[in-house]
mmCIF file of C-alpha atoms in Angstrom:
data_model
loop_
_atom_site.group_PDB
_atom_site.id
_atom_site.type_symbol
_atom_site.label_atom_id
_atom_site.label_comp_id
_atom_site.label_asym_id
_atom_site.label_seq_id
_atom_site.Cartn_x
_atom_site.Cartn_y
_atom_site.Cartn_z
ATOM 1 C CA UNK A 7 14.900 183.866 73.903
ATOM 2 C CA UNK A 8 13.369 181.703 71.264
ATOM 3 C CA UNK A 9 12.150 183.062 67.856
ATOM 4 C CA UNK A 10 8.648 181.552 67.091
ATOM 5 C CA UNK A 11 6.399 181.921 63.955
ATOM 6 C CA UNK A 12 2.705 181.738 64.511
ATOM 7 C CA UNK A 13 0.000 181.328 61.700
ATOM 8 C CA UNK A 14 -2.933 183.452 62.273
ATOM 9 C CA UNK A 15 -6.294 182.775 60.513
ATOM 10 C CA UNK A 16 -9.948 183.699 60.665
ATOM 11 C CA UNK A 17 -13.048 183.395 58.439
ATOM 12 C CA UNK A 18 -15.644 184.578 60.943
ATOM 13 C CA UNK A 19 -15.714 188.331 61.375
ATOM 14 C CA UNK A 20 -12.238 188.249 59.962
ATOM 15 C CA UNK A 21 -10.976 191.793 60.451
ATOM 16 C CA UNK A 22 -11.923 191.919 63.997
ATOM 17 C CA UNK A 23 -10.475 188.615 64.979
ATOM 18 C CA UNK A 24 -7.156 189.201 63.142
ATOM 19 C CA UNK A 25 -6.843 192.615 64.732
ATOM 20 C CA UNK A 26 -7.688 191.369 68.289
ATOM 21 C CA UNK A 27 -5.190 188.548 67.675
ATOM 22 C CA UNK A 28 -2.457 191.155 66.790
ATOM 23 C CA UNK A 29 -3.238 193.135 69.968
ATOM 24 C CA UNK A 30 -3.185 189.964 72.186
ATOM 25 C CA UNK A 31 0.104 188.715 70.925
ATOM 26 C CA UNK A 32 1.676 192.120 71.000
ATOM 27 C CA UNK A 33 0.369 192.451 74.752
ATOM 28 C CA UNK A 34 1.628 188.899 75.667
ATOM 29 C CA UNK A 35 4.949 188.764 73.790
ATOM 30 C CA UNK A 36 6.009 192.246 72.827
ATOM 31 C CA UNK A 37 7.138 193.388 69.364
ATOM 32 C CA UNK A 38 5.824 191.526 66.476
ATOM 33 C CA UNK A 39 7.038 190.958 63.001
ATOM 34 C CA UNK A 40 3.900 190.908 60.778
ATOM 35 C CA UNK A 41 3.637 189.498 57.265
ATOM 36 C CA UNK A 42 1.239 190.769 54.532
ATOM 37 C CA UNK A 43 -2.152 189.427 55.025
ATOM 38 C CA UNK A 44 -3.804 187.046 52.434
ATOM 39 C CA UNK A 45 -7.260 185.900 51.631
ATOM 40 C CA UNK A 46 -7.600 182.257 50.883
ATOM 41 C CA UNK A 47 -10.368 179.712 50.224
ATOM 42 C CA UNK A 48 -11.258 177.301 52.986
ATOM 43 C CA UNK A 49 -9.320 174.200 52.900
ATOM 44 C CA UNK A 50 -11.059 170.951 53.804
ATOM 45 C CA UNK A 51 -14.577 172.318 54.005
ATOM 46 C CA UNK A 52 -16.970 174.550 52.156
ATOM 47 C CA UNK A 53 -16.942 177.918 54.087
ATOM 48 C CA UNK A 54 -16.152 181.636 53.731
ATOM 49 C CA UNK A 55 -12.719 182.747 52.664
ATOM 50 C CA UNK A 56 -10.015 183.131 55.444
ATOM 51 C CA UNK A 57 -7.577 185.930 56.180
ATOM 52 C CA UNK A 58 -4.170 184.475 56.862
ATOM 53 C CA UNK A 59 -0.968 185.900 57.977
ATOM 54 C CA UNK A 60 2.182 184.818 59.988
ATOM 55 C CA UNK A 61 3.414 186.752 62.915
ATOM 56 C CA UNK A 62 7.031 186.376 64.368
ATOM 57 C CA UNK A 63 8.274 187.263 68.067
ATOM 58 C CA UNK A 64 10.596 186.055 70.671
ATOM 59 C CA UNK A 65 9.493 184.233 73.757
ATOM 60 C CA UNK A 66 11.215 183.123 77.009
ATOM 61 C CA UNK A 67 8.683 180.379 78.021
ATOM 62 C CA UNK A 68 8.314 176.666 77.335
ATOM 63 C CA UNK A 69 6.559 175.487 74.321
ATOM 64 C CA UNK A 70 3.773 174.023 76.470
ATOM 65 C CA UNK A 71 3.132 177.628 78.081
ATOM 66 C CA UNK A 72 3.167 179.220 74.603
ATOM 67 C CA UNK A 73 0.615 176.744 73.415
ATOM 68 C CA UNK A 74 -1.534 177.257 76.434
ATOM 69 C CA UNK A 75 -1.383 181.142 75.870
ATOM 70 C CA UNK A 76 -2.212 180.841 72.241
ATOM 71 C CA UNK A 77 -5.288 178.591 73.082
ATOM 72 C CA UNK A 78 -6.348 181.208 75.630
ATOM 73 C CA UNK A 79 -6.317 183.898 73.143
ATOM 74 C CA UNK A 80 -8.294 181.788 70.740
ATOM 75 C CA UNK A 81 -10.917 181.015 73.368
ATOM 76 C CA UNK A 82 -11.091 184.771 74.325
ATOM 77 C CA UNK A 83 -12.030 185.307 70.613
ATOM 78 C CA UNK A 84 -14.833 182.844 70.577
ATOM 79 C CA UNK A 85 -13.052 179.817 69.342
ATOM 80 C CA UNK A 86 -15.145 176.806 69.908
ATOM 81 C CA UNK A 87 -13.453 173.398 70.335
ATOM 82 C CA UNK A 88 -14.780 169.917 69.841
ATOM 83 C CA UNK A 89 -16.410 170.393 66.434
ATOM 84 C CA UNK A 90 -15.126 169.094 63.116
ATOM 85 C CA UNK A 91 -11.452 169.445 62.525
ATOM 86 C CA UNK A 92 -12.064 171.600 59.186
ATOM 87 C CA UNK A 93 -14.622 174.237 60.057
ATOM 88 C CA UNK A 94 -15.253 177.870 60.308
ATOM 89 C CA UNK A 95 -13.084 179.671 62.741
ATOM 90 C CA UNK A 96 -13.248 182.868 64.654
ATOM 91 C CA UNK A 97 -9.465 182.612 65.191
ATOM 92 C CA UNK A 98 -6.765 179.953 64.712
ATOM 93 C CA UNK A 99 -3.355 180.443 65.980
ATOM 94 C CA UNK A 100 -0.893 177.752 64.924
ATOM 95 C CA UNK A 101 2.675 177.380 66.272
ATOM 96 C CA UNK A 102 4.636 177.029 62.985
ATOM 97 C CA UNK A 103 8.210 176.927 64.500
ATOM 98 C CA UNK A 104 9.605 177.159 67.885
ATOM 99 C CA UNK A 105 13.404 178.118 67.175
ATOM 100 C CA UNK A 106 14.926 175.228 65.157
ATOM 101 C CA UNK A 107 13.023 172.487 67.298
ATOM 102 C CA UNK A 108 12.120 169.262 65.213
ATOM 103 C CA UNK A 109 9.703 166.600 66.545
ATOM 104 C CA UNK A 110 6.952 166.149 68.881
ATOM 105 C CA UNK A 111 7.403 168.403 71.880
ATOM 106 C CA UNK A 112 4.868 169.120 74.584
ATOM 107 C CA UNK A 113 2.185 167.726 72.289
ATOM 108 C CA UNK A 114 3.062 170.053 69.428
ATOM 109 C CA UNK A 115 4.582 168.840 66.068
ATOM 110 C CA UNK A 116 7.444 170.934 64.900
ATOM 111 C CA UNK A 117 7.874 172.362 62.506
ATOM 112 C CA UNK A 118 4.167 172.456 61.545
ATOM 113 C CA UNK A 119 3.470 170.239 58.416
ATOM 114 C CA UNK A 120 1.243 172.926 56.945
ATOM 115 C CA UNK A 121 4.173 175.115 56.206
ATOM 116 C CA UNK A 122 5.149 172.996 53.139
ATOM 117 C CA UNK A 123 1.561 171.995 52.115
ATOM 118 C CA UNK A 124 -0.537 175.259 52.213
ATOM 119 C CA UNK A 125 0.084 178.510 50.304
ATOM 120 C CA UNK A 126 -1.872 180.391 53.127
ATOM 121 C CA UNK A 127 1.171 179.457 55.506
ATOM 122 C CA UNK A 128 4.145 179.262 53.252
ATOM 123 C CA UNK A 129 3.632 182.401 51.366
ATOM 124 C CA UNK A 130 3.257 184.826 54.479
ATOM 125 C CA UNK A 131 6.145 182.900 56.027
ATOM 126 C CA UNK A 132 8.368 183.503 52.985
ATOM 127 C CA UNK A 133 7.429 186.986 53.014
ATOM 128 C CA UNK A 134 8.208 187.542 56.596
ATOM 129 C CA UNK A 135 11.185 185.262 56.968
ATOM 130 C CA UNK A 136 12.215 184.283 53.484
ATOM 131 C CA UNK A 137 15.945 183.891 54.281
ATOM 132 C CA UNK A 138 15.379 181.619 57.362
ATOM 133 C CA UNK A 139 15.656 177.950 56.771
ATOM 134 C CA UNK A 140 13.132 175.306 57.407
ATOM 135 C CA UNK A 141 14.255 173.380 60.517
ATOM 136 C CA UNK A 142 13.652 169.955 58.855
ATOM 137 C CA UNK A 143 14.574 170.503 55.213
ATOM 138 C CA UNK A 144 17.323 173.096 55.581
ATOM 139 C CA UNK A 145 15.797 174.893 52.628
ATOM 140 C CA UNK A 146 14.954 178.583 52.882
ATOM 141 C CA UNK A 147 11.262 179.525 53.020
ATOM 142 C CA UNK A 148 11.726 181.795 49.933
ATOM 143 C CA UNK A 149 13.172 178.807 48.243
ATOM 144 C CA UNK A 150 10.168 176.505 49.283
ATOM 145 C CA UNK A 151 7.792 179.213 48.003
ATOM 146 C CA UNK A 152 9.660 179.422 44.535
ATOM 147 C CA UNK A 153 9.169 175.615 44.205
ATOM 148 C CA UNK A 154 5.601 175.493 45.350
ATOM 149 C CA UNK A 155 2.714 175.021 42.898
ATOM 150 C CA UNK A 156 1.412 178.470 43.311
ATOM 151 C CA UNK A 157 -1.536 177.794 41.159
ATOM 152 C CA UNK A 158 -2.714 174.928 43.524
ATOM 153 C CA UNK A 159 -4.481 177.075 46.098
ATOM 154 C CA UNK A 160 -6.254 180.544 45.518
ATOM 155 C CA UNK A 161 -4.460 183.221 47.384
ATOM 156 C CA UNK A 162 -4.635 187.041 47.111
ATOM 157 C CA UNK A 163 -3.099 189.819 49.202
ATOM 158 C CA UNK A 164 -5.555 192.147 50.890
ATOM 159 C CA UNK A 165 -5.238 195.661 52.260
ATOM 160 C CA UNK A 166 -5.329 195.363 56.199
ATOM 161 C CA UNK A 167 -4.888 198.226 58.676
ATOM 162 C CA UNK A 168 -3.891 197.648 62.403
ATOM 163 C CA UNK A 169 -3.399 200.411 64.946
ATOM 164 C CA UNK A 170 -4.032 203.139 62.240
ATOM 165 C CA UNK A 171 -1.368 201.980 59.834
ATOM 166 C CA UNK A 172 -1.406 199.736 56.730
ATOM 167 C CA UNK A 173 0.346 196.383 57.459
ATOM 168 C CA UNK A 174 -0.546 194.876 54.150
ATOM 169 C CA UNK A 175 -1.656 196.191 50.702
ATOM 170 C CA UNK A 176 -3.521 194.125 48.095
ATOM 171 C CA UNK A 177 -6.210 194.103 45.601
ATOM 172 C CA UNK A 178 -8.909 192.731 47.814
ATOM 173 C CA UNK A 179 -10.163 194.971 50.616
ATOM 174 C CA UNK A 180 -11.496 193.743 54.078
#
């Protein structure tokens, strides 16, 4: 089994699409570890705020199969491809890590560069797996978050319920 971490984001009908992603990921891969949910400004374009979180789970499939399954979940939730790289998203599922893999594998660059550059990825990953070490730097995600310029991107925890239980508590409500 390989432990993976996947970034989940949506800025179109956010609550519905994030909930649908959690349902689909749980059905496909079994028990999930789920970070708190954060609201963040769109990066790279003017648009509605995103909801972002990180989900961890174990897989027994190749990276190429995982990638295809995540793309299918995105498509089932109305994700349109072929438009601008930075645009509104019903659902965005990004493989952040696949075990300790480093490099270009099956068309996926690992670990994903966004981990160290975007608060909406690093913060929930540090919350969920703070003691784990970044496969390339060897530094824990908690240490990376502590060193990150936390004023560079607006990020706020939100209250989020899934399957009748609160998985995230924050000032903003969805």
